[in-house]
Amino acid sequence: MAIQWFPGHMNVTKKAILERIKDIDVVIELLDARLPGSSANPMLAEMTGTRRKLKVLNKQDLADPERTEAWLAWYSAQSDTAAIALDAGDTAPAQRLIKACRELAPNRGGMDKPLRVLICGIPNVGKSTLLNTLVGKKAAKTGDEAGVTRIEQRINLASDFYLFDTPGMLWPKILVEQSGYHLAGSGAVGRNAYDEEEVALELLHRLKGPYAQLLAARYKLTLPLADIPGAHDDALLEEIGRRRGAVMAGGRVNLQKAAEIVINDFRSAILGRITLETPPEFEAWVAEAQVREEKLQAERAARNQKRKSDRSPRVLGSAPADDSDDLED
């Protein structure tokens, strides 16, 4: 199942960013440290063009530390880009953001040339919570559902540092199937856009290899630890439901309830510090998605061409071939 979610207000956000970006020096993109590739908006990359970028891996306290370091190195290797990681316990996030942005745009500063920064991110990535921490008061509305912030606002982090906030925005077509599941699992996608059981199965598929021990510890699985990576995802979900008491009359497992348990445990980090993807994995997914999309586009173009050919009128004066002369009398 392909997961897509792009409600109308996100199109308004896109237009607002396109208008604002003309006056921006640095673009901060807030990413979810548990899915640093999937939470990066490819449409934003196109819209911001050659603007200098700061990738902020938020919620690093919920992510795998080793994988976070790999992602920071991966983003920092990109041109005109820096990367840092933040979490809820960071005592001075404003100073870190200001310092990183000034290093990216050293020629901007002072009242005559204030540094103008745009902060963007997908829904539910923690942007509003971060902004409230930056200004020391509840400046932005927060919540645990996608699409809470709906208006742009400006925050002055210093006399010559203007931070423009925008609502969370996804992109119209999520080409990487794994990214769709990861976004849904993190809460970045509206609840009506995905099936919880499918998302939970995909999460278990990603977790059972590198994080088998976390699954075994959380759910008291009866499977030997060495057998968890090779277990069927459906069997894992069923055992989790049984171990957590999601059992209906007749002993059948309530898979919907089991799926909700897995998703909630991942979102709340009860399972432990987890990152769903590595840079090489994500690069491979993107490459596969691009090949698949190019094939679909080629097939669509061929169908359209065929329809045009079928509808085109015959040349004036032409007639179907008559083979009667070839017949013997």
mmCIF file with all atom_site columns, N, CA and C in Angstrom, residues 211-262:
data_model
loop_
_atom_site.group_PDB
_atom_site.id
_atom_site.type_symbol
_atom_site.label_atom_id
_atom_site.label_alt_id
_atom_site.label_comp_id
_atom_site.label_asym_id
_atom_site.label_entity_id
_atom_site.label_seq_id
_atom_site.pdbx_PDB_ins_code
_atom_site.Cartn_x
_atom_site.Cartn_y
_atom_site.Cartn_z
_atom_site.occupancy
_atom_site.B_iso_or_equiv
_atom_site.pdbx_formal_charge
_atom_site.auth_seq_id
_atom_site.auth_comp_id
_atom_site.auth_asym_id
_atom_site.auth_atom_id
_atom_site.pdbx_PDB_model_num
ATOM 1   N N  . TYR A 1 211 ? 17.313  -4.671  15.968 1.00 0.00 ? 211 TYR A N  1
ATOM 2   C CA . TYR A 1 211 ? 16.804  -4.392  17.309 1.00 0.00 ? 211 TYR A CA 1
ATOM 3   C C  . TYR A 1 211 ? 16.007  -5.561  17.889 1.00 0.00 ? 211 TYR A C  1
ATOM 4   N N  . ALA A 1 212 ? 16.412  -6.777  17.526 1.00 0.00 ? 212 ALA A N  1
ATOM 5   C CA . ALA A 1 212 ? 15.718  -7.977  18.020 1.00 0.00 ? 212 ALA A CA 1
ATOM 6   C C  . ALA A 1 212 ? 15.709  -8.027  19.543 1.00 0.00 ? 212 ALA A C  1
ATOM 7   N N  . GLN A 1 213 ? 16.817  -7.633  20.153 1.00 0.00 ? 213 GLN A N  1
ATOM 8   C CA . GLN A 1 213 ? 16.904  -7.694  21.614 1.00 0.00 ? 213 GLN A CA 1
ATOM 9   C C  . GLN A 1 213 ? 15.913  -6.741  22.272 1.00 0.00 ? 213 GLN A C  1
ATOM 10  N N  . LEU A 1 214 ? 15.703  -5.566  21.664 1.00 0.00 ? 214 LEU A N  1
ATOM 11  C CA . LEU A 1 214 ? 14.728  -4.621  22.218 1.00 0.00 ? 214 LEU A CA 1
ATOM 12  C C  . LEU A 1 214 ? 13.316  -5.188  22.140 1.00 0.00 ? 214 LEU A C  1
ATOM 13  N N  . LEU A 1 215 ? 12.992  -5.845  21.013 1.00 0.00 ? 215 LEU A N  1
ATOM 14  C CA . LEU A 1 215 ? 11.674  -6.466  20.880 1.00 0.00 ? 215 LEU A CA 1
ATOM 15  C C  . LEU A 1 215 ? 11.482  -7.573  21.913 1.00 0.00 ? 215 LEU A C  1
ATOM 16  N N  . ALA A 1 216 ? 12.501  -8.402  22.072 1.00 0.00 ? 216 ALA A N  1
ATOM 17  C CA . ALA A 1 216 ? 12.405  -9.513  23.020 1.00 0.00 ? 216 ALA A CA 1
ATOM 18  C C  . ALA A 1 216 ? 12.219  -9.002  24.441 1.00 0.00 ? 216 ALA A C  1
ATOM 19  N N  . ALA A 1 217 ? 12.937  -7.934  24.794 1.00 0.00 ? 217 ALA A N  1
ATOM 20  C CA . ALA A 1 217 ? 12.860  -7.403  26.153 1.00 0.00 ? 217 ALA A CA 1
ATOM 21  C C  . ALA A 1 217 ? 11.518  -6.735  26.421 1.00 0.00 ? 217 ALA A C  1
ATOM 22  N N  . ARG A 1 218 ? 11.019  -5.993  25.465 1.00 0.00 ? 218 ARG A N  1
ATOM 23  C CA . ARG A 1 218 ? 9.769   -5.264  25.665 1.00 0.00 ? 218 ARG A CA 1
ATOM 24  C C  . ARG A 1 218 ? 8.561   -6.182  25.733 1.00 0.00 ? 218 ARG A C  1
ATOM 25  N N  . TYR A 1 219 ? 8.524   -7.175  24.842 1.00 0.00 ? 219 TYR A N  1
ATOM 26  C CA . TYR A 1 219 ? 7.317   -7.986  24.713 1.00 0.00 ? 219 TYR A CA 1
ATOM 27  C C  . TYR A 1 219 ? 7.455   -9.391  25.303 1.00 0.00 ? 219 TYR A C  1
ATOM 28  N N  . LYS A 1 220 ? 8.610   -9.676  25.921 1.00 0.00 ? 220 LYS A N  1
ATOM 29  C CA . LYS A 1 220 ? 8.827   -10.992 26.546 1.00 0.00 ? 220 LYS A CA 1
ATOM 30  C C  . LYS A 1 220 ? 8.521   -12.126 25.561 1.00 0.00 ? 220 LYS A C  1
ATOM 31  N N  . LEU A 1 221 ? 9.092   -12.002 24.371 1.00 0.00 ? 221 LEU A N  1
ATOM 32  C CA . LEU A 1 221 ? 8.823   -12.971 23.316 1.00 0.00 ? 221 LEU A CA 1
ATOM 33  C C  . LEU A 1 221 ? 9.343   -14.350 23.691 1.00 0.00 ? 221 LEU A C  1
ATOM 34  N N  . THR A 1 222 ? 8.600   -15.382 23.306 1.00 0.00 ? 222 THR A N  1
ATOM 35  C CA . THR A 1 222 ? 9.013   -16.757 23.594 1.00 0.00 ? 222 THR A CA 1
ATOM 36  C C  . THR A 1 222 ? 10.021  -17.272 22.573 1.00 0.00 ? 222 THR A C  1
ATOM 37  N N  . LEU A 1 223 ? 10.122  -16.605 21.444 1.00 0.00 ? 223 LEU A N  1
ATOM 38  C CA . LEU A 1 223 ? 11.093  -17.005 20.425 1.00 0.00 ? 223 LEU A CA 1
ATOM 39  C C  . LEU A 1 223 ? 12.515  -16.821 20.946 1.00 0.00 ? 223 LEU A C  1
ATOM 40  N N  . PRO A 1 224 ? 13.422  -17.742 20.637 1.00 0.00 ? 224 PRO A N  1
ATOM 41  C CA . PRO A 1 224 ? 14.832  -17.500 20.944 1.00 0.00 ? 224 PRO A CA 1
ATOM 42  C C  . PRO A 1 224 ? 15.309  -16.248 20.233 1.00 0.00 ? 224 PRO A C  1
ATOM 43  N N  . LEU A 1 225 ? 16.205  -15.515 20.859 1.00 0.00 ? 225 LEU A N  1
ATOM 44  C CA . LEU A 1 225 ? 16.674  -14.241 20.301 1.00 0.00 ? 225 LEU A CA 1
ATOM 45  C C  . LEU A 1 225 ? 17.226  -14.415 18.891 1.00 0.00 ? 225 LEU A C  1
ATOM 46  N N  . ALA A 1 226 ? 17.952  -15.496 18.658 1.00 0.00 ? 226 ALA A N  1
ATOM 47  C CA . ALA A 1 226 ? 18.565  -15.721 17.349 1.00 0.00 ? 226 ALA A CA 1
ATOM 48  C C  . ALA A 1 226 ? 17.539  -15.980 16.258 1.00 0.00 ? 226 ALA A C  1
ATOM 49  N N  . ASP A 1 227 ? 16.306  -16.376 16.643 1.00 0.00 ? 227 ASP A N  1
ATOM 50  C CA . ASP A 1 227 ? 15.274  -16.690 15.653 1.00 0.00 ? 227 ASP A CA 1
ATOM 51  C C  . ASP A 1 227 ? 14.408  -15.490 15.294 1.00 0.00 ? 227 ASP A C  1
ATOM 52  N N  . ILE A 1 228 ? 14.495  -14.409 16.050 1.00 0.00 ? 228 ILE A N  1
ATOM 53  C CA . ILE A 1 228 ? 13.622  -13.249 15.812 1.00 0.00 ? 228 ILE A CA 1
ATOM 54  C C  . ILE A 1 228 ? 13.869  -12.608 14.445 1.00 0.00 ? 228 ILE A C  1
ATOM 55  N N  . PRO A 1 229 ? 15.137  -12.403 14.015 1.00 0.00 ? 229 PRO A N  1
ATOM 56  C CA . PRO A 1 229 ? 15.337  -11.764 12.698 1.00 0.00 ? 229 PRO A CA 1
ATOM 57  C C  . PRO A 1 229 ? 14.711  -12.536 11.545 1.00 0.00 ? 229 PRO A C  1
ATOM 58  N N  . GLY A 1 230 ? 14.614  -13.849 11.636 1.00 0.00 ? 230 GLY A N  1
ATOM 59  C CA . GLY A 1 230 ? 14.048  -14.645 10.551 1.00 0.00 ? 230 GLY A CA 1
ATOM 60  C C  . GLY A 1 230 ? 12.571  -14.941 10.698 1.00 0.00 ? 230 GLY A C  1
ATOM 61  N N  . ALA A 1 231 ? 11.946  -14.444 11.751 1.00 0.00 ? 231 ALA A N  1
ATOM 62  C CA . ALA A 1 231 ? 10.530  -14.728 11.993 1.00 0.00 ? 231 ALA A CA 1
ATOM 63  C C  . ALA A 1 231 ? 9.660   -13.949 11.014 1.00 0.00 ? 231 ALA A C  1
ATOM 64  N N  . HIS A 1 232 ? 8.498   -14.506 10.668 1.00 0.00 ? 232 HIS A N  1
ATOM 65  C CA . HIS A 1 232 ? 7.549   -13.799 9.818  1.00 0.00 ? 232 HIS A CA 1
ATOM 66  C C  . HIS A 1 232 ? 6.973   -12.610 10.588 1.00 0.00 ? 232 HIS A C  1
ATOM 67  N N  . ASP A 1 233 ? 6.802   -11.504 9.898  1.00 0.00 ? 233 ASP A N  1
ATOM 68  C CA . ASP A 1 233 ? 6.282   -10.298 10.545 1.00 0.00 ? 233 ASP A CA 1
ATOM 69  C C  . ASP A 1 233 ? 4.906   -10.539 11.140 1.00 0.00 ? 233 ASP A C  1
ATOM 70  N N  . ASP A 1 234 ? 4.047   -11.277 10.421 1.00 0.00 ? 234 ASP A N  1
ATOM 71  C CA . ASP A 1 234 ? 2.706   -11.564 10.924 1.00 0.00 ? 234 ASP A CA 1
ATOM 72  C C  . ASP A 1 234 ? 2.762   -12.367 12.226 1.00 0.00 ? 234 ASP A C  1
ATOM 73  N N  . ALA A 1 235 ? 3.687   -13.336 12.276 1.00 0.00 ? 235 ALA A N  1
ATOM 74  C CA . ALA A 1 235 ? 3.812   -14.157 13.478 1.00 0.00 ? 235 ALA A CA 1
ATOM 75  C C  . ALA A 1 235 ? 4.295   -13.314 14.658 1.00 0.00 ? 235 ALA A C  1
ATOM 76  N N  . LEU A 1 236 ? 5.202   -12.377 14.389 1.00 0.00 ? 236 LEU A N  1
ATOM 77  C CA . LEU A 1 236 ? 5.689   -11.497 15.454 1.00 0.00 ? 236 LEU A CA 1
ATOM 78  C C  . LEU A 1 236 ? 4.561   -10.627 15.996 1.00 0.00 ? 236 LEU A C  1
ATOM 79  N N  . LEU A 1 237 ? 3.782   -10.039 15.087 1.00 0.00 ? 237 LEU A N  1
ATOM 80  C CA . LEU A 1 237 ? 2.683   -9.181  15.519 1.00 0.00 ? 237 LEU A CA 1
ATOM 81  C C  . LEU A 1 237 ? 1.667   -9.969  16.331 1.00 0.00 ? 237 LEU A C  1
ATOM 82  N N  . GLU A 1 238 ? 1.388   -11.190 15.905 1.00 0.00 ? 238 GLU A N  1
ATOM 83  C CA . GLU A 1 238 ? 0.425   -12.012 16.637 1.00 0.00 ? 238 GLU A CA 1
ATOM 84  C C  . GLU A 1 238 ? 0.944   -12.352 18.026 1.00 0.00 ? 238 GLU A C  1
ATOM 85  N N  . GLU A 1 239 ? 2.226   -12.695 18.138 1.00 0.00 ? 239 GLU A N  1
ATOM 86  C CA . GLU A 1 239 ? 2.753   -13.032 19.465 1.00 0.00 ? 239 GLU A CA 1
ATOM 87  C C  . GLU A 1 239 ? 2.789   -11.809 20.369 1.00 0.00 ? 239 GLU A C  1
ATOM 88  N N  . ILE A 1 240 ? 3.129   -10.655 19.787 1.00 0.00 ? 240 ILE A N  1
ATOM 89  C CA . ILE A 1 240 ? 3.124   -9.427  20.581 1.00 0.00 ? 240 ILE A CA 1
ATOM 90  C C  . ILE A 1 240 ? 1.722   -9.154  21.124 1.00 0.00 ? 240 ILE A C  1
ATOM 91  N N  . GLY A 1 241 ? 0.716   -9.316  20.266 1.00 0.00 ? 241 GLY A N  1
ATOM 92  C CA . GLY A 1 241 ? -0.655  -9.116  20.713 1.00 0.00 ? 241 GLY A CA 1
ATOM 93  C C  . GLY A 1 241 ? -1.031  -10.079 21.827 1.00 0.00 ? 241 GLY A C  1
ATOM 94  N N  . ARG A 1 242 ? -0.599  -11.314 21.693 1.00 0.00 ? 242 ARG A N  1
ATOM 95  C CA . ARG A 1 242 ? -0.924  -12.315 22.717 1.00 0.00 ? 242 ARG A CA 1
ATOM 96  C C  . ARG A 1 242 ? -0.210  -12.003 24.031 1.00 0.00 ? 242 ARG A C  1
ATOM 97  N N  . ARG A 1 243 ? 1.065   -11.624 23.933 1.00 0.00 ? 243 ARG A N  1
ATOM 98  C CA . ARG A 1 243 ? 1.838   -11.337 25.139 1.00 0.00 ? 243 ARG A CA 1
ATOM 99  C C  . ARG A 1 243 ? 1.356   -10.077 25.847 1.00 0.00 ? 243 ARG A C  1
ATOM 100 N N  . ARG A 1 244 ? 0.766   -9.146  25.078 1.00 0.00 ? 244 ARG A N  1
ATOM 101 C CA . ARG A 1 244 ? 0.291   -7.888  25.681 1.00 0.00 ? 244 ARG A CA 1
ATOM 102 C C  . ARG A 1 244 ? -1.197  -7.908  25.995 1.00 0.00 ? 244 ARG A C  1
ATOM 103 N N  . GLY A 1 245 ? -1.820  -9.067  25.873 1.00 0.00 ? 245 GLY A N  1
ATOM 104 C CA . GLY A 1 245 ? -3.221  -9.205  26.271 1.00 0.00 ? 245 GLY A CA 1
ATOM 105 C C  . GLY A 1 245 ? -4.239  -8.730  25.259 1.00 0.00 ? 245 GLY A C  1
ATOM 106 N N  . ALA A 1 246 ? -3.831  -8.553  24.007 1.00 0.00 ? 246 ALA A N  1
ATOM 107 C CA . ALA A 1 246 ? -4.777  -8.131  22.966 1.00 0.00 ? 246 ALA A CA 1
ATOM 108 C C  . ALA A 1 246 ? -5.452  -9.370  22.378 1.00 0.00 ? 246 ALA A C  1
ATOM 109 N N  . VAL A 1 247 ? -6.223  -10.058 23.209 1.00 0.00 ? 247 VAL A N  1
ATOM 110 C CA . VAL A 1 247 ? -6.848  -11.324 22.826 1.00 0.00 ? 247 VAL A CA 1
ATOM 111 C C  . VAL A 1 247 ? -8.365  -11.192 22.929 1.00 0.00 ? 247 VAL A C  1
ATOM 112 N N  . MET A 1 248 ? -9.041  -11.638 21.885 1.00 0.00 ? 248 MET A N  1
ATOM 113 C CA . MET A 1 248 ? -10.503 -11.567 21.848 1.00 0.00 ? 248 MET A CA 1
ATOM 114 C C  . MET A 1 248 ? -11.099 -12.893 22.293 1.00 0.00 ? 248 MET A C  1
ATOM 115 N N  . ALA A 1 249 ? -12.429 -12.949 22.326 1.00 0.00 ? 249 ALA A N  1
ATOM 116 C CA . ALA A 1 249 ? -13.134 -14.179 22.681 1.00 0.00 ? 249 ALA A CA 1
ATOM 117 C C  . ALA A 1 249 ? -12.738 -15.295 21.727 1.00 0.00 ? 249 ALA A C  1
ATOM 118 N N  . GLY A 1 250 ? -12.526 -16.472 22.278 1.00 0.00 ? 250 GLY A N  1
ATOM 119 C CA . GLY A 1 250 ? -12.111 -17.598 21.465 1.00 0.00 ? 250 GLY A CA 1
ATOM 120 C C  . GLY A 1 250 ? -10.605 -17.704 21.317 1.00 0.00 ? 250 GLY A C  1
ATOM 121 N N  . GLY A 1 251 ? -9.873  -16.797 21.957 1.00 0.00 ? 251 GLY A N  1
ATOM 122 C CA . GLY A 1 251 ? -8.421  -16.858 21.922 1.00 0.00 ? 251 GLY A CA 1
ATOM 123 C C  . GLY A 1 251 ? -7.770  -16.211 20.718 1.00 0.00 ? 251 GLY A C  1
ATOM 124 N N  . ARG A 1 252 ? -8.567  -15.585 19.841 1.00 0.00 ? 252 ARG A N  1
ATOM 125 C CA . ARG A 1 252 ? -8.002  -14.925 18.676 1.00 0.00 ? 252 ARG A CA 1
ATOM 126 C C  . ARG A 1 252 ? -7.358  -13.595 19.072 1.00 0.00 ? 252 ARG A C  1
ATOM 127 N N  . VAL A 1 253 ? -6.215  -13.315 18.431 1.00 0.00 ? 253 VAL A N  1
ATOM 128 C CA . VAL A 1 253 ? -5.501  -12.071 18.717 1.00 0.00 ? 253 VAL A CA 1
ATOM 129 C C  . VAL A 1 253 ? -6.147  -10.910 17.967 1.00 0.00 ? 253 VAL A C  1
ATOM 130 N N  . ASN A 1 254 ? -6.341  -9.812  18.659 1.00 0.00 ? 254 ASN A N  1
ATOM 131 C CA . ASN A 1 254 ? -6.845  -8.590  18.042 1.00 0.00 ? 254 ASN A CA 1
ATOM 132 C C  . ASN A 1 254 ? -5.656  -7.883  17.383 1.00 0.00 ? 254 ASN A C  1
ATOM 133 N N  . LEU A 1 255 ? -5.476  -8.129  16.092 1.00 0.00 ? 255 LEU A N  1
ATOM 134 C CA . LEU A 1 255 ? -4.311  -7.604  15.386 1.00 0.00 ? 255 LEU A CA 1
ATOM 135 C C  . LEU A 1 255 ? -4.324  -6.079  15.302 1.00 0.00 ? 255 LEU A C  1
ATOM 136 N N  . GLN A 1 256 ? -5.506  -5.481  15.234 1.00 0.00 ? 256 GLN A N  1
ATOM 137 C CA . GLN A 1 256 ? -5.599  -4.025  15.217 1.00 0.00 ? 256 GLN A CA 1
ATOM 138 C C  . GLN A 1 256 ? -5.039  -3.448  16.520 1.00 0.00 ? 256 GLN A C  1
ATOM 139 N N  . LYS A 1 257 ? -5.432  -4.048  17.628 1.00 0.00 ? 257 LYS A N  1
ATOM 140 C CA . LYS A 1 257 ? -4.935  -3.594  18.927 1.00 0.00 ? 257 LYS A CA 1
ATOM 141 C C  . LYS A 1 257 ? -3.437  -3.846  19.043 1.00 0.00 ? 257 LYS A C  1
ATOM 142 N N  . ALA A 1 258 ? -2.982  -4.999  18.576 1.00 0.00 ? 258 ALA A N  1
ATOM 143 C CA . ALA A 1 258 ? -1.551  -5.305  18.616 1.00 0.00 ? 258 ALA A CA 1
ATOM 144 C C  . ALA A 1 258 ? -0.761  -4.293  17.794 1.00 0.00 ? 258 ALA A C  1
ATOM 145 N N  . ALA A 1 259 ? -1.290  -3.908  16.632 1.00 0.00 ? 259 ALA A N  1
ATOM 146 C CA . ALA A 1 259 ? -0.622  -2.926  15.781 1.00 0.00 ? 259 ALA A CA 1
ATOM 147 C C  . ALA A 1 259 ? -0.519  -1.577  16.473 1.00 0.00 ? 259 ALA A C  1
ATOM 148 N N  . GLU A 1 260 ? -1.594  -1.161  17.132 1.00 0.00 ? 260 GLU A N  1
ATOM 149 C CA . GLU A 1 260 ? -1.581  0.113   17.854 1.00 0.00 ? 260 GLU A CA 1
ATOM 150 C C  . GLU A 1 260 ? -0.539  0.096   18.963 1.00 0.00 ? 260 GLU A C  1
ATOM 151 N N  . ILE A 1 261 ? -0.367  -1.048  19.621 1.00 0.00 ? 261 ILE A N  1
ATOM 152 C CA . ILE A 1 261 ? 0.635   -1.175  20.679 1.00 0.00 ? 261 ILE A CA 1
ATOM 153 C C  . ILE A 1 261 ? 2.035   -0.975  20.116 1.00 0.00 ? 261 ILE A C  1
ATOM 154 N N  . VAL A 1 262 ? 2.339   -1.633  18.994 1.00 0.00 ? 262 VAL A N  1
ATOM 155 C CA . VAL A 1 262 ? 3.664   -1.524  18.380 1.00 0.00 ? 262 VAL A CA 1
ATOM 156 C C  . VAL A 1 262 ? 3.942   -0.083  17.958 1.00 0.00 ? 262 VAL A C  1
#
